[in-house]
Every structure is written in structure tokens, then in C-alpha cells.
PDB file of C-alpha atoms in Angstrom:
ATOM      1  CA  UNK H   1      16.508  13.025  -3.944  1.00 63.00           C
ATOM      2  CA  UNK H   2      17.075  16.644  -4.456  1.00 59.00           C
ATOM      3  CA  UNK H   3      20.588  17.705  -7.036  1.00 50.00           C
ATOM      4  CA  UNK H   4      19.773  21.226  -6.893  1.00 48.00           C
ATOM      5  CA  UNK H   5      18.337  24.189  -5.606  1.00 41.00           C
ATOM      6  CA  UNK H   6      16.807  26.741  -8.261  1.00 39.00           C
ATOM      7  CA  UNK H   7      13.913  29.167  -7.924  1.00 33.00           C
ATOM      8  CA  UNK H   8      10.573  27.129  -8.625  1.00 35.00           C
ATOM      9  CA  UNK H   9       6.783  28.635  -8.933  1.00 37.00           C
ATOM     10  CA  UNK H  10       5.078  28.279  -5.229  1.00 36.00           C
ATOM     11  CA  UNK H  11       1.490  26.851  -4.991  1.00 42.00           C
ATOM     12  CA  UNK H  12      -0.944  26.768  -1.859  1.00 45.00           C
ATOM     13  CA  UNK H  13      -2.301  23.040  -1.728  1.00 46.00           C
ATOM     14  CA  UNK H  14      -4.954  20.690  -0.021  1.00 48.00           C
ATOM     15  CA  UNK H  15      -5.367  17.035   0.223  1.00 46.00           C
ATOM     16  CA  UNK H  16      -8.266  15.228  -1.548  1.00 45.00           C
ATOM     17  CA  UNK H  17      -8.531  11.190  -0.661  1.00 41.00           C
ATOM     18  CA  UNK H  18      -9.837   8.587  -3.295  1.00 34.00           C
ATOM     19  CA  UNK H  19     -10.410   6.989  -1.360  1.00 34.00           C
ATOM     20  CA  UNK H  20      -2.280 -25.031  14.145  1.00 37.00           C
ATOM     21  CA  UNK H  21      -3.686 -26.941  11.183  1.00 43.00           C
ATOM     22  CA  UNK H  22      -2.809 -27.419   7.327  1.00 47.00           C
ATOM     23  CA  UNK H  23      -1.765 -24.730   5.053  1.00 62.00           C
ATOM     24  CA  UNK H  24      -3.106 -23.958   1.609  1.00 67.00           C
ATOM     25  CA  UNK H  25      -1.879 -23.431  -1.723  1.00 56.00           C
ATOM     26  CA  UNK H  26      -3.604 -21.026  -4.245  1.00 50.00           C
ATOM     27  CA  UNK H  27      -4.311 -21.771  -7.859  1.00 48.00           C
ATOM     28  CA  UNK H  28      -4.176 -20.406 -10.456  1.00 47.00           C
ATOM     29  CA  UNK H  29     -11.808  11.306  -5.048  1.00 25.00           C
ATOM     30  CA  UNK H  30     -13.477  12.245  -2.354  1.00 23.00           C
ATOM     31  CA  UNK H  31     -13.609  12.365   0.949  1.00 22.00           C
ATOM     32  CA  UNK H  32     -11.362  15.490   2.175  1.00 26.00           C
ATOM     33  CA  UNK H  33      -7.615  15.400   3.936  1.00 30.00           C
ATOM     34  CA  UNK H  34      -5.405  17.960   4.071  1.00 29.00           C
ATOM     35  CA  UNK H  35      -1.531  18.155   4.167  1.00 34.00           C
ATOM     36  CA  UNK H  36       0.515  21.543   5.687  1.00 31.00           C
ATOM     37  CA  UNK H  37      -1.046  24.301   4.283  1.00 29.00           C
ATOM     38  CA  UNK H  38       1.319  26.525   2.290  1.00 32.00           C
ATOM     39  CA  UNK H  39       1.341  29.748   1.369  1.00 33.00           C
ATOM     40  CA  UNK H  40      -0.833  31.120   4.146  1.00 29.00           C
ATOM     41  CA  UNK H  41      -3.540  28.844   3.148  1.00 28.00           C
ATOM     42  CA  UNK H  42      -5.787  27.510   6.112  1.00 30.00           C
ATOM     43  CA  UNK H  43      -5.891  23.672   6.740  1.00 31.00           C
ATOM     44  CA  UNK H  44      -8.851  21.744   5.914  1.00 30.00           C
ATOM     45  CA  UNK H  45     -10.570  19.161   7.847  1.00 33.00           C
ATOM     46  CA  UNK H  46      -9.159  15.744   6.631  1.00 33.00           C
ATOM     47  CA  UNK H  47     -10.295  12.073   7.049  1.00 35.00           C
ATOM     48  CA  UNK H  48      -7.941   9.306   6.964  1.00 40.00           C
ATOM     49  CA  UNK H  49      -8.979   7.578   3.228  1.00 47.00           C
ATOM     50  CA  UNK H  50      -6.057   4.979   3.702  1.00 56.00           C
ATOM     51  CA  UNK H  51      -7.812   3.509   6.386  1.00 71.00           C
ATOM     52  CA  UNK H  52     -11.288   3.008   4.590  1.00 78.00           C
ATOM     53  CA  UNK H  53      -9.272   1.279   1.943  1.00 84.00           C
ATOM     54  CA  UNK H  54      -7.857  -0.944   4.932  1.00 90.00           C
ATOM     55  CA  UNK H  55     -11.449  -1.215   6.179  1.00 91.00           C
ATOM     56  CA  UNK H  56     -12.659  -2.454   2.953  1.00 92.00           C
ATOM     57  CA  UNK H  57     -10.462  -5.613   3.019  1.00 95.00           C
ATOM     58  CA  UNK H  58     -11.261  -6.140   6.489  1.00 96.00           C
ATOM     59  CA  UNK H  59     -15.057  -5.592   5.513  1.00 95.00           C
ATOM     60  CA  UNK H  60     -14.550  -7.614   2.762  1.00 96.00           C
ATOM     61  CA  UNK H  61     -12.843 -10.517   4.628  1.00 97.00           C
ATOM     62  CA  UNK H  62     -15.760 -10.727   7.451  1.00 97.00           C
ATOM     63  CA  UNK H  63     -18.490 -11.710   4.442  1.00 97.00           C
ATOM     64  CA  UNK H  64     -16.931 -15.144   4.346  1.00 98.00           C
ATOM     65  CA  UNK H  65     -18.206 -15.527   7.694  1.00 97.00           C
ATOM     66  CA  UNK H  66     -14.806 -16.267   9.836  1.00 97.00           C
ATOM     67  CA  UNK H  67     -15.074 -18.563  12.930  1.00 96.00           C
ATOM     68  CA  UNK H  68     -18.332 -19.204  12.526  1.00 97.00           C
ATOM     69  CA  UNK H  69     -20.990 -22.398  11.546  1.00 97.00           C
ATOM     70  CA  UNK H  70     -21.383 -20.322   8.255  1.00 97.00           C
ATOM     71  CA  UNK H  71     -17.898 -20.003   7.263  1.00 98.00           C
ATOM     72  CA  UNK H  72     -16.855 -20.967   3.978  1.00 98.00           C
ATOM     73  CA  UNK H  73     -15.174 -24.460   3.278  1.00 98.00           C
ATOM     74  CA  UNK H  74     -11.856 -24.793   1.900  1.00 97.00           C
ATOM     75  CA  UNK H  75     -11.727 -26.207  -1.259  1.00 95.00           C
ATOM     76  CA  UNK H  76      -9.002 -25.577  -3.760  1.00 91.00           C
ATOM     77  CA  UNK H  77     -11.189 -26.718  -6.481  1.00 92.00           C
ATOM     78  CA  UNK H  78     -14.441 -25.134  -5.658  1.00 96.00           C
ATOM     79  CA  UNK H  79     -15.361 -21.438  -5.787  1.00 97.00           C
ATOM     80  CA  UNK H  80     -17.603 -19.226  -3.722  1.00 97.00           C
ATOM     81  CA  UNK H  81     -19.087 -15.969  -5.402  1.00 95.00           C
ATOM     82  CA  UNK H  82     -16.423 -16.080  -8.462  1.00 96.00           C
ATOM     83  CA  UNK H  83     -13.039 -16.832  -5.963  1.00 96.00           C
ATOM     84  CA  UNK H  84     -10.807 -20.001  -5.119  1.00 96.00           C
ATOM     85  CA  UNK H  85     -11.960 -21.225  -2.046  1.00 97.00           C
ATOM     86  CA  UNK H  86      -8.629 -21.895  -0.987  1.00 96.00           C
ATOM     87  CA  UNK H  87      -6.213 -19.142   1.185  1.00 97.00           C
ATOM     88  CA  UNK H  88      -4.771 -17.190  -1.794  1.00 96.00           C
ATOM     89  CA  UNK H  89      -8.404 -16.594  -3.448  1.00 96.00           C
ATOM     90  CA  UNK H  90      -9.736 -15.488   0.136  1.00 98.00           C
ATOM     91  CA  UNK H  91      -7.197 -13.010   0.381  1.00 97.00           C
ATOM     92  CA  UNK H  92      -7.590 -11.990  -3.344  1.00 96.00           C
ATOM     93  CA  UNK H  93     -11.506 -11.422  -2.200  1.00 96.00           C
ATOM     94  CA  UNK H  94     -10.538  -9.274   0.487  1.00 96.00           C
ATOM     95  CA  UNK H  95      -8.334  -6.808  -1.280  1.00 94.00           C
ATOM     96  CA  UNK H  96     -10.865  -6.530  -4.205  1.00 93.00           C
ATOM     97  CA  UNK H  97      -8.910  -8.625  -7.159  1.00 93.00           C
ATOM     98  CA  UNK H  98     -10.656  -9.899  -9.951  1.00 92.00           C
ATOM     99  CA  UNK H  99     -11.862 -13.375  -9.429  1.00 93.00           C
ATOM    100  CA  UNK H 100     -11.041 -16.432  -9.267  1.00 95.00           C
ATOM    101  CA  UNK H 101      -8.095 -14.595  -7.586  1.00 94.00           C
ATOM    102  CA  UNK H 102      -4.147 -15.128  -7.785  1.00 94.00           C
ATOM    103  CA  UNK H 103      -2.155 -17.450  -6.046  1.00 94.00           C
ATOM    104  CA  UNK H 104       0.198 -17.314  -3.387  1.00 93.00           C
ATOM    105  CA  UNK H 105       3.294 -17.032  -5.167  1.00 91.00           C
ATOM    106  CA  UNK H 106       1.855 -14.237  -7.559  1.00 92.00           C
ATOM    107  CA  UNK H 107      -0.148 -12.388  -4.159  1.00 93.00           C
ATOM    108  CA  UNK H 108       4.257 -11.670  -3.252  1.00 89.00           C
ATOM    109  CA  UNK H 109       5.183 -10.273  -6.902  1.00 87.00           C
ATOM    110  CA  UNK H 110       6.363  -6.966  -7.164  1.00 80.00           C
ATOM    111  CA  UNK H 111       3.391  -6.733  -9.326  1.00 83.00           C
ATOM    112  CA  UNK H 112       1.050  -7.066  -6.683  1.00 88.00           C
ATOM    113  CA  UNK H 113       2.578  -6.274  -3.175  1.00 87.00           C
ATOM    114  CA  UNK H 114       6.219  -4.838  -2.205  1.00 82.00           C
ATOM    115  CA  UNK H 115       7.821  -6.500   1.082  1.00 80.00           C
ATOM    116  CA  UNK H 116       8.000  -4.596   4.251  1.00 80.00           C
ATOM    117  CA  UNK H 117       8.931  -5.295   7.847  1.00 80.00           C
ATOM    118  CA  UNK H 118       6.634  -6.987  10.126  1.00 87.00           C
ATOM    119  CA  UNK H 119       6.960  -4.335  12.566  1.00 84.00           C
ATOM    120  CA  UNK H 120       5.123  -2.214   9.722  1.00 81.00           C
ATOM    121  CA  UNK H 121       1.903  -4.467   9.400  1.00 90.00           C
ATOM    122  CA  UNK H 122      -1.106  -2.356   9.239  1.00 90.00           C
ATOM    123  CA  UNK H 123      -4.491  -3.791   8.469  1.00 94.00           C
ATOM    124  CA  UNK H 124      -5.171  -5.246   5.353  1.00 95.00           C
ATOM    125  CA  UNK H 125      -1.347  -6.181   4.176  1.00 94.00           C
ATOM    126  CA  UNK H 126      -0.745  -9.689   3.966  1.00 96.00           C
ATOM    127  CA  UNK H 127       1.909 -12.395   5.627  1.00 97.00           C
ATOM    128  CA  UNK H 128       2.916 -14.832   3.101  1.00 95.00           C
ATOM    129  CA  UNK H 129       4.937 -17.731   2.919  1.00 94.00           C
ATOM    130  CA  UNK H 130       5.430 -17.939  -1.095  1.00 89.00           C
ATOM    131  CA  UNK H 131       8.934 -19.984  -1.144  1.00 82.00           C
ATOM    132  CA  UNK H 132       7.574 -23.216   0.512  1.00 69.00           C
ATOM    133  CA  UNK H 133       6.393 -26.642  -0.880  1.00 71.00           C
ATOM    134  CA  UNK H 134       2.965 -27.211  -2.194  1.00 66.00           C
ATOM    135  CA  UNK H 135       1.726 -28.058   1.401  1.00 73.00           C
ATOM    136  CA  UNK H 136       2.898 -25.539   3.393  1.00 81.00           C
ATOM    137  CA  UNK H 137       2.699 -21.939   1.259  1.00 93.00           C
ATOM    138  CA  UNK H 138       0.173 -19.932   2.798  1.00 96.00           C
ATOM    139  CA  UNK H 139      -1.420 -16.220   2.801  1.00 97.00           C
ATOM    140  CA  UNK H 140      -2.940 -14.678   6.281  1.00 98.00           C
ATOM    141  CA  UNK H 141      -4.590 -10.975   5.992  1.00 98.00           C
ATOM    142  CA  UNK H 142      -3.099  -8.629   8.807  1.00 97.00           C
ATOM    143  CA  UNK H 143      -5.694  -7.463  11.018  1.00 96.00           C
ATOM    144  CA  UNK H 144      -4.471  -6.144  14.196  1.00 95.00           C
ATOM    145  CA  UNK H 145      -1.480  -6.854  17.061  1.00 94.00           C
ATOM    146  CA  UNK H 146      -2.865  -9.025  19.699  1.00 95.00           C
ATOM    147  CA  UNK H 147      -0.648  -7.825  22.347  1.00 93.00           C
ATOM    148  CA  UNK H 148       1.982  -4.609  23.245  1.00 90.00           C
ATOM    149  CA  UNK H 149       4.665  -6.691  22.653  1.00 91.00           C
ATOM    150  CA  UNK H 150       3.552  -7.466  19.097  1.00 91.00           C
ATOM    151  CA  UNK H 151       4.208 -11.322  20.238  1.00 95.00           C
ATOM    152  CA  UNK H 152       1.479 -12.072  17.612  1.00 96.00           C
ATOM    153  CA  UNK H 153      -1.315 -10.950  16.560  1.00 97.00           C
ATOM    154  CA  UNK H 154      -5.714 -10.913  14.421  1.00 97.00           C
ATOM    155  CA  UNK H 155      -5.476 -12.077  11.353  1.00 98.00           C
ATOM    156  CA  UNK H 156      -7.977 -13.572   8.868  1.00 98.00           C
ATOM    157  CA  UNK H 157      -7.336 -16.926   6.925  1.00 98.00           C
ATOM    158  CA  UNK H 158      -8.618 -19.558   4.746  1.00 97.00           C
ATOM    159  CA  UNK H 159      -7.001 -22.497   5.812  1.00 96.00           C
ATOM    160  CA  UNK H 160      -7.570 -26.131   5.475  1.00 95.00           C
ATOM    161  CA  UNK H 161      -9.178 -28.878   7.248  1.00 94.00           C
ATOM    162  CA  UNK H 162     -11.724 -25.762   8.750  1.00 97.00           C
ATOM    163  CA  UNK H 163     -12.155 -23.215   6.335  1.00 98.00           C
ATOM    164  CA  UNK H 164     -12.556 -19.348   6.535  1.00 98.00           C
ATOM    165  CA  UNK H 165     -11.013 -18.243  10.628  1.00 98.00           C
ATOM    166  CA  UNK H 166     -10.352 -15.345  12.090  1.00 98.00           C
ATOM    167  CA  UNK H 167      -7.787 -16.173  14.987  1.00 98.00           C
ATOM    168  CA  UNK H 168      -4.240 -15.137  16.594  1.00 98.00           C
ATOM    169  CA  UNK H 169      -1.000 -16.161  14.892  1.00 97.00           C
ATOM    170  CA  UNK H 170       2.788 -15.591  14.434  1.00 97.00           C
ATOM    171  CA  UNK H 171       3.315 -16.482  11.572  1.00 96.00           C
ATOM    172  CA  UNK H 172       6.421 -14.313  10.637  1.00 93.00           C
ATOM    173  CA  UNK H 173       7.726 -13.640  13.488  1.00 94.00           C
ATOM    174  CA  UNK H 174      10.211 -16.313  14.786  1.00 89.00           C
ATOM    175  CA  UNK H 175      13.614 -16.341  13.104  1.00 83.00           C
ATOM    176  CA  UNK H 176      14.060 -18.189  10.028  1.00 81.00           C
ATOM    177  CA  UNK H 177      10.218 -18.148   8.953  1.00 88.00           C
ATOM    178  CA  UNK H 178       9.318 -18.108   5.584  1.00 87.00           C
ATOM    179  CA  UNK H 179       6.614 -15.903   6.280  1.00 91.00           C
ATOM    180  CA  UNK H 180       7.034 -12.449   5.383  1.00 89.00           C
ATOM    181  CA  UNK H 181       5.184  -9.147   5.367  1.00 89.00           C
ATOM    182  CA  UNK H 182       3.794  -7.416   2.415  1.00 89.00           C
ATOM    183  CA  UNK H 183       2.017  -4.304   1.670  1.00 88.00           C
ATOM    184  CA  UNK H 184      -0.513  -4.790  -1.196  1.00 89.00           C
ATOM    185  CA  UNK H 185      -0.504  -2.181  -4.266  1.00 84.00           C
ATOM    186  CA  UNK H 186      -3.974  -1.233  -3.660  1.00 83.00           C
ATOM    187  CA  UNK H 187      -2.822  -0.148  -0.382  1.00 82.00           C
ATOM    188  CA  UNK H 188       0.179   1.497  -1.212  1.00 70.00           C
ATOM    189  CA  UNK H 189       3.112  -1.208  -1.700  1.00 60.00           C
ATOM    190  CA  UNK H 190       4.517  -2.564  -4.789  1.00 50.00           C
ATOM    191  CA  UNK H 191       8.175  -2.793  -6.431  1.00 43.00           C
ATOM    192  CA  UNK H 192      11.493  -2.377  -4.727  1.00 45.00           C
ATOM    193  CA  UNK H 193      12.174   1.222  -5.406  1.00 45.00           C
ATOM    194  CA  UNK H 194      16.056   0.510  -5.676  1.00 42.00           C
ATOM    195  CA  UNK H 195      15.371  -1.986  -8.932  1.00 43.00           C
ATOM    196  CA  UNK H 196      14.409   0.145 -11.521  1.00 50.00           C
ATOM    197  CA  UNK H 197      15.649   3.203 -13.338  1.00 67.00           C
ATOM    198  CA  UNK H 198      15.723   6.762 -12.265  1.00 78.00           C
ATOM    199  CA  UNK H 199      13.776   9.831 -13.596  1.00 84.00           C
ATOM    200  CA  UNK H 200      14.743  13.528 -13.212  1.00 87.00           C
ATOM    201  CA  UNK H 201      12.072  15.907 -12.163  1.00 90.00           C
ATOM    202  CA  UNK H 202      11.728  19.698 -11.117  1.00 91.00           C
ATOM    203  CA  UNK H 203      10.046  20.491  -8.159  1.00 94.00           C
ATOM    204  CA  UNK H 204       9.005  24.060  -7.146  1.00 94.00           C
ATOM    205  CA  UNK H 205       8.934  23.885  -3.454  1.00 94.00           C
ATOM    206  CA  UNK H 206      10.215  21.317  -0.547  1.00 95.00           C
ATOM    207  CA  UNK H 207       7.583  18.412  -0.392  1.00 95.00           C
ATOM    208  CA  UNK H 208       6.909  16.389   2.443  1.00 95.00           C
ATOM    209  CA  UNK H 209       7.185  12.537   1.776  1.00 94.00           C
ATOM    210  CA  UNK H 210       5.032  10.085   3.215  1.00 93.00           C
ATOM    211  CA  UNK H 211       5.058   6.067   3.621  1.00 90.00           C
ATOM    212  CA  UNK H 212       1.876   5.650   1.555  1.00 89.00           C
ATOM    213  CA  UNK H 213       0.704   7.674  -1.234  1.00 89.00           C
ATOM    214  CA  UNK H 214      -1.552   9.840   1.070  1.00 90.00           C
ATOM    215  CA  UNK H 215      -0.841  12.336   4.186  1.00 88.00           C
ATOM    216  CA  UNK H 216      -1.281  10.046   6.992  1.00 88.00           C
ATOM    217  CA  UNK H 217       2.360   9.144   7.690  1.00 89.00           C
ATOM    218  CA  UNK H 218       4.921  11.749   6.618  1.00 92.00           C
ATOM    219  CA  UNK H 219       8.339  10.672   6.435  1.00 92.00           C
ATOM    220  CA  UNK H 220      10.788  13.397   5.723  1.00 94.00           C
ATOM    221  CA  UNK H 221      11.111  16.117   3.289  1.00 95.00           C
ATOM    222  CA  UNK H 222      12.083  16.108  -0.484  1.00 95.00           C
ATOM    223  CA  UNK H 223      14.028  19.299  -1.107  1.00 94.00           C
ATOM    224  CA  UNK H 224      12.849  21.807  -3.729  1.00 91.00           C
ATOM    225  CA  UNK H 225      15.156  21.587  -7.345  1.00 91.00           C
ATOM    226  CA  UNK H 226      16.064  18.713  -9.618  1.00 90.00           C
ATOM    227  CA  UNK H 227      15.043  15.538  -8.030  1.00 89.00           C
ATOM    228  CA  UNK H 228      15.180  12.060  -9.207  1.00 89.00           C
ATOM    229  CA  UNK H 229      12.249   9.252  -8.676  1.00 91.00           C
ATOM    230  CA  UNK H 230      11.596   5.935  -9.577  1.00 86.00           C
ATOM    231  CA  UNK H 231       8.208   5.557 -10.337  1.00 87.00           C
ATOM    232  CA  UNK H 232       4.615   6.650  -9.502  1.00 87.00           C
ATOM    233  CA  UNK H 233       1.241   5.643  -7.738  1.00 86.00           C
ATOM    234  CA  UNK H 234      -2.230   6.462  -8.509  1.00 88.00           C
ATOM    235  CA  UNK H 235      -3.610   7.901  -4.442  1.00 89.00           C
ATOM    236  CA  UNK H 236      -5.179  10.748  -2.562  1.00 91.00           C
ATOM    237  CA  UNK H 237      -6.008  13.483  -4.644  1.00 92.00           C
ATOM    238  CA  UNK H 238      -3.593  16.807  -3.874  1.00 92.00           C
ATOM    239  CA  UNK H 239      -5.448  19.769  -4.688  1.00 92.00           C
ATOM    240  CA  UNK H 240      -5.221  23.671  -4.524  1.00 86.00           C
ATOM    241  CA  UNK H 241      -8.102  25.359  -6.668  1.00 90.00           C
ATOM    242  CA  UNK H 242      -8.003  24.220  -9.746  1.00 92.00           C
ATOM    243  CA  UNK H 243      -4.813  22.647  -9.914  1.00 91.00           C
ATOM    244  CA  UNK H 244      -4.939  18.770  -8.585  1.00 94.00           C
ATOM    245  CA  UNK H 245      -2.802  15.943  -8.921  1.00 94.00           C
ATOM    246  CA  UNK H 246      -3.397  12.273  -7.752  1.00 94.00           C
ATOM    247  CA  UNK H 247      -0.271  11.138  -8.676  1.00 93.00           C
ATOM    248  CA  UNK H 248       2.247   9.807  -6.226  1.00 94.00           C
ATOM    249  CA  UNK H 249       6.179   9.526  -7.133  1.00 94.00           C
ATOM    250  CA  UNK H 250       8.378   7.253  -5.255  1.00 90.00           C
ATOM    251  CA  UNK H 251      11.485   8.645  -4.122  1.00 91.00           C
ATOM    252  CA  UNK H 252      14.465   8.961  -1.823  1.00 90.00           C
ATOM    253  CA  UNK H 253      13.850  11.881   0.989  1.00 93.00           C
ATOM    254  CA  UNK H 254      16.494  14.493   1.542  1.00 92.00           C
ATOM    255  CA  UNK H 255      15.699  14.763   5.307  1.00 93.00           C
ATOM    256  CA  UNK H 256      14.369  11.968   7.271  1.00 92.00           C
ATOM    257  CA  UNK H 257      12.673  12.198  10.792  1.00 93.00           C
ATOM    258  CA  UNK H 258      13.440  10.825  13.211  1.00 91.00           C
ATOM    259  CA  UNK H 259      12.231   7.105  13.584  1.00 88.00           C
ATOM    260  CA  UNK H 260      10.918   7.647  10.072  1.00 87.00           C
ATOM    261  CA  UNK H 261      11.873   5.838   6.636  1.00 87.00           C
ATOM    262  CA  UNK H 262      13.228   8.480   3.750  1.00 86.00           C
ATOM    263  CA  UNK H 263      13.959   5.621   1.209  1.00 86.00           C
ATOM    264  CA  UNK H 264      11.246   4.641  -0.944  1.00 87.00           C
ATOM    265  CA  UNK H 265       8.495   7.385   0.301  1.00 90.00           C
ATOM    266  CA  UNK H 266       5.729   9.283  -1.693  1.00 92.00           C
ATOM    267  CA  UNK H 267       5.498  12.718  -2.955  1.00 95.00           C
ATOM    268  CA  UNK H 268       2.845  13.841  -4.305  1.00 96.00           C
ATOM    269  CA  UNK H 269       3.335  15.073  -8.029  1.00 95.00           C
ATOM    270  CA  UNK H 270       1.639  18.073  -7.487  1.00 95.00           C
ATOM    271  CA  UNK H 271       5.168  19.551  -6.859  1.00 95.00           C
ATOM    272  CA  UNK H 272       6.078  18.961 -10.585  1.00 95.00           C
ATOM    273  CA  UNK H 273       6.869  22.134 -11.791  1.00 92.00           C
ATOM    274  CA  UNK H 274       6.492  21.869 -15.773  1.00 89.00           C
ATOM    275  CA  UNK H 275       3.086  20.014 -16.076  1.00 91.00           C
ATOM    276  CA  UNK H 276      -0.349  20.051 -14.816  1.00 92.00           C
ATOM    277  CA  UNK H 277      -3.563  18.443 -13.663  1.00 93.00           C
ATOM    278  CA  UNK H 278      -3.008  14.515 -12.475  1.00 93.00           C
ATOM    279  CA  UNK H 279       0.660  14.549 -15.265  1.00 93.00           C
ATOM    280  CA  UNK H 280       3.343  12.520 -13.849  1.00 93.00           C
ATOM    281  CA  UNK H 281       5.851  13.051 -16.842  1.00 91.00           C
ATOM    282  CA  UNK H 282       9.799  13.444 -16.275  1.00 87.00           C
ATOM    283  CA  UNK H 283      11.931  16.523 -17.394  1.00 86.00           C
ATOM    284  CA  UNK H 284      11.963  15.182 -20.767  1.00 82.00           C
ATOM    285  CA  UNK H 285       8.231  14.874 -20.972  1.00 86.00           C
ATOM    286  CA  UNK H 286       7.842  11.077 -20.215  1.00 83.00           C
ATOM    287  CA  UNK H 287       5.309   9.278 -18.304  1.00 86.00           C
ATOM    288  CA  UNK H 288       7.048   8.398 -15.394  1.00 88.00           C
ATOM    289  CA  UNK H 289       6.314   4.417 -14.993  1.00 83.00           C
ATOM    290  CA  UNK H 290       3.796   2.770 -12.054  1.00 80.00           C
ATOM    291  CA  UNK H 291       5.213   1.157  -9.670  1.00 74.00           C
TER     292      UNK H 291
END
């Protein structure tokens, strides 16, 4: 959120992208993209990097053979390739965690994932339900809406009594589940952005803010001036000549658009105006603090 509205230094920039049965319980930069040219600098062809991330998981959750005579048993005490056989080390698999995976309860941390809205499933986030018994907490891995009306929808899951499935659910979506959305930090998500501190930063020219810490969604615009953040994400590279940055600093927007979400979006910290390459330091010339 912008305080102020000095002069700043202007740069030119381009985007570079890195780029029905029983529940469970778990145990224990390359390719190019391009935001609004600036400076009178042309656009550049850009691919969408967020979704190859999202098409990892998904890649990575078909190995286990879903819905098929090949699928993997569930077992919460057995492993397959390194990972917990069970639904929490499934989905740890699919988003690329170290093995034998985390558990349910830890997959919800602000460590690991930051809550959103089922409305704003994309895939690869997960729906958990991390507040129930030892029978009933479960983790599903978003794939896709199954209908317009976003009545339910694909998901992938490691659930007992059959093992790995790939099937439609709705989990989440009637009032009072305990099943809620979340958007993995490899995929963007993480932290509340309201619970922590705030750090003051320049900026030397209005930056547009996005939902993710790439181009793909922009959100609103983050005025040029002395601007306040609350902590920062490793993403698509930002890049004009020599000067890059693939830091991404979680803020409030001063102008939203419409239908969008200002609170909690990404700029990208090549906006900084007193440091350089991939630096992510406050006014006073501290690391601002990942998400």
C-alpha cells in the first residue's frame, strides 16, 4: 500500500518464468512471459509457467496410476517410491515434497499452503479437512470443475478401502464442511498476509499486482512511493536487460479491478528502487521475510 508519491528512477521490464468410502489420515528461469511493457519497450511472447507448475502435480499425481488395476494401495504404514501410502503422502508426491511426505494437519500450515476460497481452486491446490478426528481428516488434489455450476468437481485422492482414484467430489462445498481450500506454497499460497509485520519499501514506478507471484492474473495496481509489504516469494523471473528480480512481495493494492482481489497480491520486487539483482531488502536494508 502506497504512503507517498515521490519521483522514483523508471525501468523498461520483461517477464522471465521459473518455471463415498473411508477417509485417511497422514503420518508423520526460463521459459519467457512478459508483463506491460514500459517505457516504450515491445512485449515479448510469454508462456504461462504457473500452469506447468500446476501440470507437474497433476503429472505427478497420474504416476500412481488413479482408477486403475495398477493403482497404488492405501496403506498408512507402507510406502511406495519413498512416500506414505496413505492420502497426505499422495498429495505430498504430487506437489514435489520430500518424502515420506507431511501429514494432513501440517499439508494446511501456513508453512506449507495459505487458505483460499473454493471458488478460487485451480489445479494442483488442495481441499483439506485438517480439524477432524483420526478417521475422517482427509487431503483431495484439485483438478478441474466438473460442471458450470461448480456443483463439484476432478480431483485426485488416496483414499482407503481402494487406494489411489481419480473421481468427482464436493468435498468443500456444502455449508458447514470441514473441508477447505488451500493454495500450496510451491504454487503461490502460504501465510495470512494480515498476521505478520509490515516493511516499508520505495518503489520507482506504479506496479501491477497479481494473485500469484507471476503475470497471469493481475489484480490491481500498487502505486509508485513508499509502500509497505509483508513478506516475499521466490517466482517468475522479472527482467529488463541486465537488471532481474525473481522476487515477489506480498502486499495490499492501491487500486483494485474490478472482480479482482487487492489484499494480499504480488509485486514483483523489481520495482524496489534502492537495490538490485533478485534483493528483496526493506528501506532499512533488511531481508524482507518469505512468506
Amino acid at each position: 500500500m502506497n504512503t507517498s508519491n515521490g519521483p522514483r528512477r523508471f525501468r523498461g521490464m520483461a517477464v522471465v518464468g521459473i518455471a463415498a468410502a473411508a477417509l485417511c489420515v497422514g503420518f508423520g528461469p526460463t521459459a519467457a512471459a512478459v508483463a506491460p511493457a514500459r517505457s516504450g519497450l515491445p512485449g515479448l511472447p510469454r508462456t504461462h509457467t504457473a500452469d506447468d507448475a500446476r501440470q507437474r502435480v497433476i503429472d505427478r499425481a497420474k504416476t500412481w496410476n488413479p482408477g486403475t488395476p495398477q493403482r497404488v494401495p492405501y496403506d498408512q504404514g507402507k510406502y511406495h517410491n519413498g512416500y506414505h501410502t496413505d492420502c497426505s503422502g499422495y498429495a505430498s508426491m504430487a506437489l514435489g515434497l520430500n518424502p515420506p511426505g507431511l501429514n494432513t494437519v501440517a499439508l494446511a500450515s501456513s508453512a506449507v499452503s495459505s487458505p483460499i476460497a473454493m471458488s478460487d481452486l485451480l489445479p494442483g491446490d488442495l481441499v483439506i479437512d485438517a480439524t477432524g478426528d483420526n478417521n475422517t481428516r482427509h487431503v483431495v488434489i484439485f483438478e478441474s470443475w466438473a460442471n458450470p455450476a461448480r456443483t463439484s468437481y476432478w480431483a485426485y485422492e488416496q483414499r482407503g478401502g481402494y487406494g489411489t482414484d481419480h473421481r468427482v467430489l464436493t468435498y468443500g462445498l456444502k455449508p458447514g464442511s470441514e473441508f477447505h481450500a488451500y493454495r500450496p506454497r510451491v504454487l503461490g499460497g502460504g501465510g495470512d498476509p494480515g498476521s505478520g509485520g509490515k516493511y516499508w519499501v520505495d518503489t520507482f514506478a506504479n506496479a501491477i499486482g497479481y494473485r500469484e507471484p507471476n503475470t497471469d492474473d493481475p489484480q490491481g495496481t500498487l502505486n509508485k512511493g513508499t509502500n509497505y509489504v509483508y513478506c516475499r516469494v521466490w517466482g517468475a523471473e522479472v527482467r529488463n536487460g541486465n537488471q532481474f528480480n525473481h522476487w515477489w512481495l506480498r502486499t495490499d493494492l492501491d487500486r483494485t479491478n474490478p472482480g479482482k482481489n487487492g489484499r494480499g497480491a504480488y509485486v514483483s520486487a523489481y520495482y524496489l528502487a534502492k537495490w538490485g539483482n533478485d534483493e528483496a531488502k526493506d528501506n532499512a536494508g533488511r531481508d524482507i521475510p518469505n512468506c
